[in-house]
C-alpha positions as a printed Julia matrix, in Angstrom:
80×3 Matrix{Float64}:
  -99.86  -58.03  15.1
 -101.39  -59.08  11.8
 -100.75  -55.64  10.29
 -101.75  -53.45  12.66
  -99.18  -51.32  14.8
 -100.05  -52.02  18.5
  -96.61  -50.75  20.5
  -95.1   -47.83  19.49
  -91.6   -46.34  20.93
  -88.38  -45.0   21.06
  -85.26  -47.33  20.44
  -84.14  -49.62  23.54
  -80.43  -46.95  23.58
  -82.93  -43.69  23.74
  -85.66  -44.66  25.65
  -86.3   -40.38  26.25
  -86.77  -39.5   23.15
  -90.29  -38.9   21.81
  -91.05  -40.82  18.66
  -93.8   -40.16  16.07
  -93.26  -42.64  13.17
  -95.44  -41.63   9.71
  -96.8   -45.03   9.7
  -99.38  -44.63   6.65
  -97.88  -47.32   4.57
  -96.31  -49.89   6.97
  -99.18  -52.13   7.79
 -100.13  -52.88   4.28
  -96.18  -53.78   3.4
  -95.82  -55.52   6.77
  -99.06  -57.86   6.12
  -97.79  -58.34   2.52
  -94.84  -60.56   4.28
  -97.44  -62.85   5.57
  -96.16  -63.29   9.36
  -98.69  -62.32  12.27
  -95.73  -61.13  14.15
  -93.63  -58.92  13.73
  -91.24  -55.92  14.83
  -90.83  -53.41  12.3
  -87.59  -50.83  13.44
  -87.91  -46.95  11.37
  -85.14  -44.76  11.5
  -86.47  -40.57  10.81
  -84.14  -39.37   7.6
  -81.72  -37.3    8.09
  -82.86  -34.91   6.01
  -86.0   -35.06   7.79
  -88.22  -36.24   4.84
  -89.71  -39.22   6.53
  -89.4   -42.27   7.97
  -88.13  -45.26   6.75
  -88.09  -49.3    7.54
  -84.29  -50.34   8.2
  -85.13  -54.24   9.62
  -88.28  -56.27  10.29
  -87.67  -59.07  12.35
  -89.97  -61.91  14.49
  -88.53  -60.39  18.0
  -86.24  -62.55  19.15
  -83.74  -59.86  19.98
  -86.01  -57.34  20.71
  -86.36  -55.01  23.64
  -88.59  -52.53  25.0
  -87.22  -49.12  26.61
  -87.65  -48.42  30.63
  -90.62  -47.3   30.87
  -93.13  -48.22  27.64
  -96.13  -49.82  28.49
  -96.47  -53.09  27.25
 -100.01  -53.8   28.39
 -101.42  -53.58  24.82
  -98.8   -55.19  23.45
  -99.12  -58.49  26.02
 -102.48  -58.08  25.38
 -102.67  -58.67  21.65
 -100.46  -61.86  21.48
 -103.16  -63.36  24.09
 -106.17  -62.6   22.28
 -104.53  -63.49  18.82
């Protein structure tokens, strides 16, 4: 929301597996687009080097994995 990360987690097909994105850089690139909403999908490389941005999107076809709360989440498109 507005740049700031506010719901992080695993992909909707592996909701078990422990995620912990290097998100240093996305917020300033994902305010740079301009939108206050958006969902930002990384993808670890292979050669285990990082993390890197494969889609941004405004979450029309997103979904959240069994289990994440989305408390925080709710929360921030209320007070926005």
């Amino acid at each position: 929301m507005d740049g700031r990360p506010v719901l992080v987690g695993p992909h909707p097909d592996a909701p078990r597996q422990a995620v912990e994105p290097d998100l240093t850089d996305v917020p300033a690139l994902v305010r740079r687009l301009g939108c206050r909403f958006v969902t930002t999908d990384l993808a670890s490389r292979a050669d285990g080097s990082g993390w890197r941005v494969v889609e941004v999107g405004d979450g029309q076809v997103s979904d959240l994995p069994r289990g994440i709360d989305a408390s925080e989440l709710l929360a921030s498109l209320i007070t926005a």
